[in-house]
Amino acid sequence: HKARIIYNSVQLPESAWTPRQTSAPFRIGCAGIFKYAKGLPYLFKAVSVVAKRHDVVVELVGSIRESEKEAYEIMVERTGMAEILRLREPLPHHGVTEWLRTLDLFVLPSLTEGCPNILMEAMAIGAPCIATRTGAVEFLVEDGVSGILARWGDSAALTDAIIRMITDRQVAASMG
């Protein structure tokens, strides 16, 4: 009588992610309430390097904490991300799965995490994923099998992982 269980689960979608058959920019997505701990500076640094060699766009779904909006704007300016970055409002829960289907890659660059629902949702749909080694992420992702794990706070490791997913779409699809 001193404890209770709070279930945290992800419903399996009716249909799985499939690779997009288009020459449009490679779509990288990330979602959440964006605060410093979500690791956006490292994602932005990584993608700014990737964008010099590959046609990419980054779509963020969620919100920026009011206290961090100025830092966010500075990061966007310093990394030159303005042209390839889209910030979308949070989606209703039923819209997340459809949004994940539109991506070529889901990236969770967090510095700290518990057991991230959005990563579980991306994996449940079968989207290729990159996440940082923090919290329960290492128990969710088998590195090189069900996704790629990168060191947290390491934009070079994220860069390498993103380039690997872009340049070897078969590997990316097999990890999804």
Short mmCIF file of N, CA and C in Angstrom, two decimals:
data_model
loop_
_atom_site.label_atom_id
_atom_site.label_comp_id
_atom_site.label_asym_id
_atom_site.label_seq_id
_atom_site.Cartn_x
_atom_site.Cartn_y
_atom_site.Cartn_z
N HIS A 1 0.81 -1.21 0.00
CA HIS A 1 0.00 0.00 0.00
C HIS A 1 0.85 1.26 0.00
N LYS A 2 2.16 1.12 -0.06
CA LYS A 2 3.04 2.29 -0.04
C LYS A 2 3.53 2.68 -1.43
N ALA A 3 3.18 1.94 -2.44
CA ALA A 3 3.66 2.24 -3.79
C ALA A 3 2.52 2.11 -4.78
N ARG A 4 2.70 2.74 -5.91
CA ARG A 4 1.75 2.56 -6.99
C ARG A 4 2.51 2.52 -8.30
N ILE A 5 1.93 1.93 -9.29
CA ILE A 5 2.55 1.80 -10.60
C ILE A 5 1.89 2.79 -11.55
N ILE A 6 2.72 3.54 -12.25
CA ILE A 6 2.22 4.43 -13.29
C ILE A 6 2.74 3.87 -14.60
N TYR A 7 1.84 3.39 -15.44
CA TYR A 7 2.25 2.77 -16.69
C TYR A 7 2.67 3.82 -17.71
N ASN A 8 3.75 3.54 -18.37
CA ASN A 8 4.28 4.41 -19.42
C ASN A 8 4.43 3.51 -20.64
N SER A 9 3.57 3.71 -21.61
CA SER A 9 3.61 2.79 -22.74
C SER A 9 3.40 3.53 -24.05
N VAL A 10 3.69 2.83 -25.12
CA VAL A 10 3.52 3.35 -26.46
C VAL A 10 2.71 2.33 -27.23
N GLN A 11 1.65 2.80 -27.85
CA GLN A 11 0.82 1.91 -28.65
C GLN A 11 1.50 1.67 -30.00
N LEU A 12 1.54 0.42 -30.42
CA LEU A 12 2.13 0.12 -31.72
C LEU A 12 1.21 0.67 -32.81
N PRO A 13 1.80 1.36 -33.79
CA PRO A 13 0.98 1.93 -34.86
C PRO A 13 0.45 0.84 -35.79
N GLU A 14 -0.61 1.19 -36.51
CA GLU A 14 -1.21 0.24 -37.44
C GLU A 14 -0.31 -0.05 -38.63
N SER A 15 0.44 0.95 -39.06
CA SER A 15 1.36 0.74 -40.19
C SER A 15 2.73 1.30 -39.84
N ALA A 16 3.73 0.70 -40.43
CA ALA A 16 5.12 1.06 -40.12
C ALA A 16 5.65 2.18 -41.02
N TRP A 17 6.73 2.77 -40.58
CA TRP A 17 7.46 3.76 -41.36
C TRP A 17 8.02 3.07 -42.60
N THR A 18 8.04 3.80 -43.70
CA THR A 18 8.70 3.31 -44.90
C THR A 18 9.58 4.42 -45.44
N PRO A 19 10.72 4.07 -46.03
CA PRO A 19 11.61 5.10 -46.57
C PRO A 19 10.89 5.93 -47.64
N ARG A 20 11.13 7.22 -47.61
CA ARG A 20 10.55 8.10 -48.63
C ARG A 20 11.28 7.88 -49.94
N GLN A 21 10.55 7.87 -51.01
CA GLN A 21 11.12 7.70 -52.35
C GLN A 21 11.11 9.05 -53.05
N THR A 22 11.99 9.93 -52.63
CA THR A 22 12.02 11.27 -53.18
C THR A 22 13.43 11.84 -53.13
N SER A 23 13.67 12.80 -53.98
CA SER A 23 14.97 13.46 -53.96
C SER A 23 14.91 14.73 -53.11
N ALA A 24 13.80 14.95 -52.43
CA ALA A 24 13.64 16.12 -51.58
C ALA A 24 14.68 16.08 -50.47
N PRO A 25 14.89 17.19 -49.78
CA PRO A 25 15.87 17.19 -48.69
C PRO A 25 15.62 16.08 -47.67
N PHE A 26 16.70 15.55 -47.13
CA PHE A 26 16.66 14.52 -46.08
C PHE A 26 16.06 15.17 -44.84
N ARG A 27 14.98 14.60 -44.33
CA ARG A 27 14.23 15.19 -43.21
C ARG A 27 14.66 14.58 -41.88
N ILE A 28 15.21 15.43 -41.03
CA ILE A 28 15.64 15.04 -39.69
C ILE A 28 14.66 15.67 -38.70
N GLY A 29 14.15 14.87 -37.79
CA GLY A 29 13.19 15.39 -36.83
C GLY A 29 13.61 15.19 -35.39
N CYS A 30 13.12 16.07 -34.54
CA CYS A 30 13.33 15.99 -33.10
C CYS A 30 12.08 16.60 -32.47
N ALA A 31 11.68 16.10 -31.32
CA ALA A 31 10.46 16.60 -30.68
C ALA A 31 10.64 16.70 -29.18
N GLY A 32 9.87 17.60 -28.58
CA GLY A 32 9.89 17.71 -27.13
C GLY A 32 9.64 19.13 -26.66
N ILE A 33 9.80 19.32 -25.38
CA ILE A 33 9.83 20.65 -24.80
C ILE A 33 11.31 21.00 -24.78
N PHE A 34 11.71 21.91 -25.64
CA PHE A 34 13.13 22.15 -25.85
C PHE A 34 13.69 23.09 -24.80
N LYS A 35 14.54 22.50 -24.00
CA LYS A 35 15.30 23.21 -22.98
C LYS A 35 16.74 22.76 -23.17
N TYR A 36 17.64 23.34 -22.43
CA TYR A 36 19.06 23.02 -22.63
C TYR A 36 19.34 21.53 -22.58
N ALA A 37 18.69 20.82 -21.66
CA ALA A 37 18.95 19.39 -21.48
C ALA A 37 18.58 18.55 -22.71
N LYS A 38 17.82 19.11 -23.63
CA LYS A 38 17.45 18.36 -24.84
C LYS A 38 18.58 18.35 -25.87
N GLY A 39 19.65 19.11 -25.65
CA GLY A 39 20.85 19.00 -26.48
C GLY A 39 20.78 19.66 -27.85
N LEU A 40 19.89 20.61 -28.05
CA LEU A 40 19.80 21.26 -29.35
C LEU A 40 21.11 21.89 -29.82
N PRO A 41 21.93 22.48 -28.95
CA PRO A 41 23.19 23.05 -29.47
C PRO A 41 24.04 22.00 -30.20
N TYR A 42 24.04 20.78 -29.71
CA TYR A 42 24.85 19.73 -30.32
C TYR A 42 24.22 19.26 -31.63
N LEU A 43 22.90 19.17 -31.66
CA LEU A 43 22.21 18.82 -32.91
C LEU A 43 22.46 19.90 -33.96
N PHE A 44 22.34 21.16 -33.58
CA PHE A 44 22.54 22.26 -34.53
C PHE A 44 23.97 22.27 -35.06
N LYS A 45 24.94 22.08 -34.19
CA LYS A 45 26.34 22.04 -34.65
C LYS A 45 26.55 20.88 -35.62
N ALA A 46 25.99 19.73 -35.29
CA ALA A 46 26.14 18.55 -36.15
C ALA A 46 25.50 18.79 -37.51
N VAL A 47 24.28 19.27 -37.51
CA VAL A 47 23.57 19.46 -38.77
C VAL A 47 24.20 20.57 -39.60
N SER A 48 24.76 21.58 -38.96
CA SER A 48 25.41 22.64 -39.74
C SER A 48 26.60 22.08 -40.53
N VAL A 49 27.28 21.09 -39.98
CA VAL A 49 28.37 20.41 -40.70
C VAL A 49 27.80 19.52 -41.81
N VAL A 50 26.78 18.74 -41.47
CA VAL A 50 26.15 17.84 -42.43
C VAL A 50 25.60 18.62 -43.63
N ALA A 51 24.99 19.77 -43.37
CA ALA A 51 24.34 20.57 -44.42
C ALA A 51 25.33 21.11 -45.45
N LYS A 52 26.60 21.13 -45.12
CA LYS A 52 27.61 21.57 -46.10
C LYS A 52 27.81 20.53 -47.19
N ARG A 53 27.44 19.28 -46.90
CA ARG A 53 27.64 18.18 -47.85
C ARG A 53 26.36 17.52 -48.34
N HIS A 54 25.27 17.72 -47.59
CA HIS A 54 24.02 17.03 -47.92
C HIS A 54 22.85 18.00 -47.83
N ASP A 55 21.83 17.74 -48.63
CA ASP A 55 20.61 18.53 -48.63
C ASP A 55 19.71 18.03 -47.50
N VAL A 56 19.62 18.79 -46.41
CA VAL A 56 18.86 18.38 -45.23
C VAL A 56 17.96 19.50 -44.73
N VAL A 57 16.93 19.11 -44.03
CA VAL A 57 16.11 20.03 -43.26
C VAL A 57 15.92 19.41 -41.88
N VAL A 58 15.75 20.26 -40.89
CA VAL A 58 15.51 19.81 -39.52
C VAL A 58 14.15 20.34 -39.10
N GLU A 59 13.32 19.45 -38.61
CA GLU A 59 12.01 19.84 -38.13
C GLU A 59 11.91 19.54 -36.64
N LEU A 60 11.68 20.60 -35.88
CA LEU A 60 11.48 20.47 -34.44
C LEU A 60 9.99 20.60 -34.16
N VAL A 61 9.45 19.63 -33.46
CA VAL A 61 8.04 19.68 -33.08
C VAL A 61 8.00 19.81 -31.57
N GLY A 62 7.41 20.91 -31.12
CA GLY A 62 7.33 21.13 -29.69
C GLY A 62 7.40 22.61 -29.38
N SER A 63 7.94 22.91 -28.23
CA SER A 63 8.01 24.31 -27.81
C SER A 63 9.36 24.59 -27.16
N ILE A 64 9.76 25.85 -27.30
CA ILE A 64 10.99 26.33 -26.67
C ILE A 64 10.57 26.97 -25.35
N ARG A 65 11.24 26.60 -24.29
CA ARG A 65 10.94 27.25 -23.01
C ARG A 65 11.17 28.75 -23.14
N GLU A 66 10.27 29.51 -22.57
CA GLU A 66 10.35 30.98 -22.65
C GLU A 66 11.72 31.48 -22.19
N SER A 67 12.24 30.90 -21.11
CA SER A 67 13.52 31.34 -20.56
C SER A 67 14.70 31.01 -21.48
N GLU A 68 14.47 30.20 -22.51
CA GLU A 68 15.57 29.78 -23.37
C GLU A 68 15.41 30.23 -24.83
N LYS A 69 14.40 31.05 -25.10
CA LYS A 69 14.17 31.50 -26.48
C LYS A 69 15.33 32.34 -27.01
N GLU A 70 15.89 33.21 -26.19
CA GLU A 70 17.00 34.03 -26.65
C GLU A 70 18.21 33.15 -27.00
N ALA A 71 18.52 32.18 -26.15
CA ALA A 71 19.64 31.27 -26.42
C ALA A 71 19.37 30.47 -27.69
N TYR A 72 18.12 30.04 -27.89
CA TYR A 72 17.74 29.30 -29.09
C TYR A 72 18.02 30.14 -30.34
N GLU A 73 17.58 31.39 -30.32
CA GLU A 73 17.79 32.28 -31.47
C GLU A 73 19.28 32.50 -31.74
N ILE A 74 20.07 32.62 -30.71
CA ILE A 74 21.52 32.78 -30.87
C ILE A 74 22.11 31.52 -31.49
N MET A 75 21.68 30.34 -31.02
CA MET A 75 22.17 29.07 -31.59
C MET A 75 21.85 28.97 -33.08
N VAL A 76 20.63 29.33 -33.43
CA VAL A 76 20.21 29.27 -34.84
C VAL A 76 21.09 30.19 -35.68
N GLU A 77 21.32 31.39 -35.18
CA GLU A 77 22.15 32.36 -35.92
C GLU A 77 23.60 31.89 -36.03
N ARG A 78 24.19 31.46 -34.95
CA ARG A 78 25.60 31.05 -34.95
C ARG A 78 25.88 29.82 -35.80
N THR A 79 24.91 28.93 -35.89
CA THR A 79 25.12 27.71 -36.66
C THR A 79 24.61 27.84 -38.10
N GLY A 80 23.98 28.95 -38.43
CA GLY A 80 23.47 29.14 -39.78
C GLY A 80 22.31 28.23 -40.12
N MET A 81 21.52 27.85 -39.14
CA MET A 81 20.45 26.88 -39.34
C MET A 81 19.14 27.48 -39.85
N ALA A 82 19.02 28.80 -39.89
CA ALA A 82 17.74 29.44 -40.18
C ALA A 82 17.07 28.92 -41.46
N GLU A 83 17.84 28.70 -42.51
CA GLU A 83 17.28 28.28 -43.79
C GLU A 83 16.79 26.84 -43.81
N ILE A 84 17.33 26.01 -42.93
CA ILE A 84 16.98 24.58 -42.97
C ILE A 84 16.23 24.11 -41.73
N LEU A 85 15.85 25.03 -40.86
CA LEU A 85 15.21 24.68 -39.60
C LEU A 85 13.75 25.10 -39.61
N ARG A 86 12.89 24.17 -39.20
CA ARG A 86 11.46 24.45 -39.08
C ARG A 86 11.05 24.12 -37.64
N LEU A 87 10.44 25.09 -36.98
CA LEU A 87 9.91 24.86 -35.63
C LEU A 87 8.40 24.81 -35.75
N ARG A 88 7.84 23.64 -35.41
CA ARG A 88 6.40 23.45 -35.46
C ARG A 88 5.83 23.40 -34.05
N GLU A 89 4.60 23.82 -33.93
CA GLU A 89 3.89 23.75 -32.66
C GLU A 89 3.78 22.30 -32.21
N PRO A 90 3.60 22.07 -30.91
CA PRO A 90 3.37 20.70 -30.44
C PRO A 90 2.18 20.09 -31.16
N LEU A 91 2.26 18.81 -31.40
CA LEU A 91 1.19 18.08 -32.08
C LEU A 91 0.31 17.37 -31.05
N PRO A 92 -0.96 17.18 -31.38
CA PRO A 92 -1.77 16.33 -30.50
C PRO A 92 -1.19 14.92 -30.56
N HIS A 93 -1.40 14.15 -29.53
CA HIS A 93 -0.78 12.83 -29.45
C HIS A 93 -1.04 11.99 -30.69
N HIS A 94 -2.24 12.01 -31.23
CA HIS A 94 -2.56 11.19 -32.41
C HIS A 94 -1.82 11.67 -33.67
N GLY A 95 -1.29 12.89 -33.67
CA GLY A 95 -0.57 13.41 -34.83
C GLY A 95 0.91 13.08 -34.84
N VAL A 96 1.44 12.62 -33.73
CA VAL A 96 2.88 12.34 -33.63
C VAL A 96 3.28 11.20 -34.58
N THR A 97 2.51 10.14 -34.60
CA THR A 97 2.84 9.00 -35.46
C THR A 97 2.87 9.41 -36.92
N GLU A 98 1.89 10.19 -37.35
CA GLU A 98 1.87 10.63 -38.75
C GLU A 98 3.08 11.51 -39.05
N TRP A 99 3.45 12.39 -38.13
CA TRP A 99 4.62 13.24 -38.34
C TRP A 99 5.89 12.39 -38.44
N LEU A 100 6.03 11.42 -37.56
CA LEU A 100 7.21 10.55 -37.59
C LEU A 100 7.34 9.83 -38.93
N ARG A 101 6.22 9.49 -39.55
CA ARG A 101 6.24 8.81 -40.85
C ARG A 101 6.83 9.70 -41.95
N THR A 102 6.79 11.02 -41.77
CA THR A 102 7.29 11.94 -42.81
C THR A 102 8.79 12.14 -42.75
N LEU A 103 9.44 11.61 -41.72
CA LEU A 103 10.87 11.83 -41.51
C LEU A 103 11.71 10.76 -42.18
N ASP A 104 12.96 11.12 -42.44
CA ASP A 104 13.96 10.14 -42.87
C ASP A 104 14.77 9.66 -41.67
N LEU A 105 14.77 10.46 -40.60
CA LEU A 105 15.58 10.16 -39.43
C LEU A 105 15.04 10.91 -38.23
N PHE A 106 14.97 10.22 -37.10
CA PHE A 106 14.62 10.87 -35.83
C PHE A 106 15.88 10.93 -34.98
N VAL A 107 16.17 12.11 -34.42
CA VAL A 107 17.35 12.29 -33.57
C VAL A 107 16.93 12.83 -32.22
N LEU A 108 17.43 12.21 -31.16
CA LEU A 108 17.20 12.68 -29.79
C LEU A 108 18.58 12.97 -29.18
N PRO A 109 19.02 14.24 -29.22
CA PRO A 109 20.37 14.59 -28.79
C PRO A 109 20.49 14.96 -27.30
N SER A 110 19.64 14.45 -26.47
CA SER A 110 19.53 14.87 -25.07
C SER A 110 20.81 14.70 -24.26
N LEU A 111 20.97 15.60 -23.29
CA LEU A 111 22.06 15.50 -22.32
C LEU A 111 21.62 14.66 -21.13
N THR A 112 20.34 14.69 -20.84
CA THR A 112 19.76 13.85 -19.79
C THR A 112 18.39 13.39 -20.27
N GLU A 113 18.00 12.21 -19.86
CA GLU A 113 16.69 11.65 -20.20
C GLU A 113 16.30 10.67 -19.12
N GLY A 114 15.03 10.40 -19.07
CA GLY A 114 14.53 9.29 -18.29
C GLY A 114 14.35 8.14 -19.28
N CYS A 115 13.09 7.86 -19.56
CA CYS A 115 12.75 6.87 -20.58
C CYS A 115 11.87 7.62 -21.59
N PRO A 116 12.47 8.16 -22.64
CA PRO A 116 11.76 9.09 -23.53
C PRO A 116 10.68 8.44 -24.40
N ASN A 117 9.44 8.86 -24.17
CA ASN A 117 8.32 8.36 -24.95
C ASN A 117 8.51 8.61 -26.45
N ILE A 118 9.00 9.79 -26.81
CA ILE A 118 9.11 10.12 -28.23
C ILE A 118 10.08 9.17 -28.93
N LEU A 119 11.13 8.76 -28.27
CA LEU A 119 12.05 7.79 -28.86
C LEU A 119 11.35 6.44 -29.02
N MET A 120 10.61 6.03 -28.00
CA MET A 120 9.87 4.77 -28.09
C MET A 120 8.84 4.82 -29.22
N GLU A 121 8.20 5.97 -29.41
CA GLU A 121 7.23 6.12 -30.48
C GLU A 121 7.91 6.03 -31.85
N ALA A 122 9.05 6.69 -31.99
CA ALA A 122 9.79 6.63 -33.26
C ALA A 122 10.25 5.21 -33.55
N MET A 123 10.72 4.51 -32.53
CA MET A 123 11.17 3.14 -32.72
C MET A 123 9.98 2.21 -33.01
N ALA A 124 8.85 2.45 -32.35
CA ALA A 124 7.67 1.61 -32.56
C ALA A 124 7.17 1.70 -34.00
N ILE A 125 7.29 2.87 -34.59
CA ILE A 125 6.84 3.02 -35.98
C ILE A 125 7.88 2.48 -36.95
N GLY A 126 9.11 2.32 -36.48
CA GLY A 126 10.17 1.77 -37.34
C GLY A 126 11.03 2.82 -38.00
N ALA A 127 10.98 4.06 -37.52
CA ALA A 127 11.81 5.12 -38.10
C ALA A 127 13.27 4.93 -37.66
N PRO A 128 14.22 5.20 -38.55
CA PRO A 128 15.62 5.16 -38.13
C PRO A 128 15.86 6.21 -37.04
N CYS A 129 16.61 5.84 -36.01
CA CYS A 129 16.81 6.72 -34.86
C CYS A 129 18.27 6.84 -34.47
N ILE A 130 18.62 8.03 -34.03
CA ILE A 130 19.90 8.29 -33.38
C ILE A 130 19.54 8.91 -32.03
N ALA A 131 20.17 8.45 -30.98
CA ALA A 131 19.93 9.00 -29.66
C ALA A 131 21.24 9.00 -28.87
N THR A 132 21.27 9.80 -27.84
CA THR A 132 22.47 9.88 -27.02
C THR A 132 22.39 8.89 -25.85
N ARG A 133 23.55 8.48 -25.40
CA ARG A 133 23.67 7.50 -24.32
C ARG A 133 23.37 8.17 -22.97
N THR A 134 22.11 8.25 -22.65
CA THR A 134 21.70 8.85 -21.40
C THR A 134 20.41 8.21 -20.92
N GLY A 135 20.25 8.13 -19.61
CA GLY A 135 19.03 7.56 -19.05
C GLY A 135 18.78 6.14 -19.54
N ALA A 136 17.53 5.85 -19.82
CA ALA A 136 17.14 4.51 -20.27
C ALA A 136 17.38 4.29 -21.76
N VAL A 137 17.90 5.29 -22.46
CA VAL A 137 18.10 5.17 -23.91
C VAL A 137 18.95 3.96 -24.26
N GLU A 138 20.00 3.71 -23.49
CA GLU A 138 20.87 2.56 -23.78
C GLU A 138 20.15 1.22 -23.63
N PHE A 139 19.03 1.21 -22.90
CA PHE A 139 18.24 -0.02 -22.76
C PHE A 139 17.22 -0.14 -23.89
N LEU A 140 16.91 0.98 -24.53
CA LEU A 140 15.94 0.98 -25.62
C LEU A 140 16.58 0.70 -26.98
N VAL A 141 17.76 1.28 -27.19
CA VAL A 141 18.43 1.20 -28.49
C VAL A 141 19.62 0.26 -28.41
N GLU A 142 19.64 -0.74 -29.27
CA GLU A 142 20.82 -1.59 -29.40
C GLU A 142 21.68 -0.95 -30.49
N ASP A 143 22.82 -0.39 -30.08
CA ASP A 143 23.66 0.39 -30.98
C ASP A 143 24.04 -0.40 -32.23
N GLY A 144 23.74 0.19 -33.39
CA GLY A 144 24.07 -0.44 -34.66
C GLY A 144 23.06 -1.47 -35.12
N VAL A 145 22.08 -1.78 -34.28
CA VAL A 145 21.07 -2.77 -34.65
C VAL A 145 19.69 -2.10 -34.77
N SER A 146 19.24 -1.46 -33.70
CA SER A 146 17.93 -0.81 -33.73
C SER A 146 18.05 0.71 -33.80
N GLY A 147 19.25 1.20 -33.95
CA GLY A 147 19.52 2.63 -34.03
C GLY A 147 20.99 2.88 -33.78
N ILE A 148 21.34 4.14 -33.71
CA ILE A 148 22.73 4.50 -33.40
C ILE A 148 22.74 5.30 -32.10
N LEU A 149 23.64 4.91 -31.22
CA LEU A 149 23.86 5.65 -29.97
C LEU A 149 25.10 6.52 -30.12
N ALA A 150 25.00 7.75 -29.66
CA ALA A 150 26.13 8.68 -29.69
C ALA A 150 26.38 9.18 -28.27
N ARG A 151 27.60 9.60 -28.03
CA ARG A 151 27.91 10.19 -26.72
C ARG A 151 27.12 11.48 -26.56
N TRP A 152 26.58 11.71 -25.37
CA TRP A 152 25.85 12.95 -25.15
C TRP A 152 26.84 14.11 -25.11
N GLY A 153 26.40 15.26 -25.59
CA GLY A 153 27.25 16.45 -25.60
C GLY A 153 28.35 16.40 -26.64
N ASP A 154 28.23 15.55 -27.65
CA ASP A 154 29.29 15.36 -28.64
C ASP A 154 28.73 15.59 -30.04
N SER A 155 28.87 16.82 -30.54
CA SER A 155 28.31 17.12 -31.85
C SER A 155 29.03 16.36 -32.96
N ALA A 156 30.31 16.06 -32.81
CA ALA A 156 31.04 15.29 -33.83
C ALA A 156 30.47 13.87 -33.94
N ALA A 157 30.14 13.26 -32.82
CA ALA A 157 29.54 11.92 -32.84
C ALA A 157 28.17 11.95 -33.51
N LEU A 158 27.39 13.00 -33.24
CA LEU A 158 26.09 13.14 -33.91
C LEU A 158 26.28 13.35 -35.41
N THR A 159 27.26 14.16 -35.78
CA THR A 159 27.56 14.41 -37.20
C THR A 159 27.85 13.09 -37.90
N ASP A 160 28.74 12.30 -37.33
CA ASP A 160 29.12 11.01 -37.93
C ASP A 160 27.91 10.09 -38.07
N ALA A 161 27.08 10.04 -37.03
CA ALA A 161 25.91 9.16 -37.06
C ALA A 161 24.90 9.62 -38.12
N ILE A 162 24.66 10.91 -38.21
CA ILE A 162 23.71 11.44 -39.21
C ILE A 162 24.23 11.17 -40.61
N ILE A 163 25.51 11.41 -40.85
CA ILE A 163 26.08 11.15 -42.17
C ILE A 163 25.97 9.67 -42.52
N ARG A 164 26.20 8.81 -41.56
CA ARG A 164 26.07 7.37 -41.81
C ARG A 164 24.64 7.03 -42.26
N MET A 165 23.65 7.61 -41.60
CA MET A 165 22.25 7.33 -41.95
C MET A 165 21.89 7.92 -43.32
N ILE A 166 22.47 9.06 -43.66
CA ILE A 166 22.18 9.67 -44.96
C ILE A 166 22.84 8.89 -46.10
N THR A 167 24.07 8.50 -45.89
CA THR A 167 24.84 7.89 -46.98
C THR A 167 24.55 6.40 -47.16
N ASP A 168 24.00 5.76 -46.15
CA ASP A 168 23.67 4.34 -46.29
C ASP A 168 22.22 4.14 -45.89
N ARG A 169 21.34 4.46 -46.82
CA ARG A 169 19.90 4.41 -46.55
C ARG A 169 19.42 3.00 -46.24
N GLN A 170 20.11 1.98 -46.79
CA GLN A 170 19.70 0.60 -46.49
C GLN A 170 19.97 0.28 -45.03
N VAL A 171 21.12 0.70 -44.53
CA VAL A 171 21.42 0.50 -43.11
C VAL A 171 20.42 1.25 -42.26
N ALA A 172 20.14 2.50 -42.64
CA ALA A 172 19.19 3.30 -41.89
C ALA A 172 17.83 2.59 -41.82
N ALA A 173 17.36 2.12 -42.97
CA ALA A 173 16.06 1.45 -43.02
C ALA A 173 16.06 0.15 -42.21
N SER A 174 17.19 -0.55 -42.20
CA SER A 174 17.25 -1.80 -41.44
C SER A 174 17.24 -1.55 -39.94
N MET A 175 17.71 -0.38 -39.52
CA MET A 175 17.69 -0.04 -38.10
C MET A 175 16.32 0.43 -37.66
N GLY A 176 15.53 0.86 -38.59
CA GLY A 176 14.19 1.35 -38.25
C GLY A 176 13.27 0.22 -37.89
#
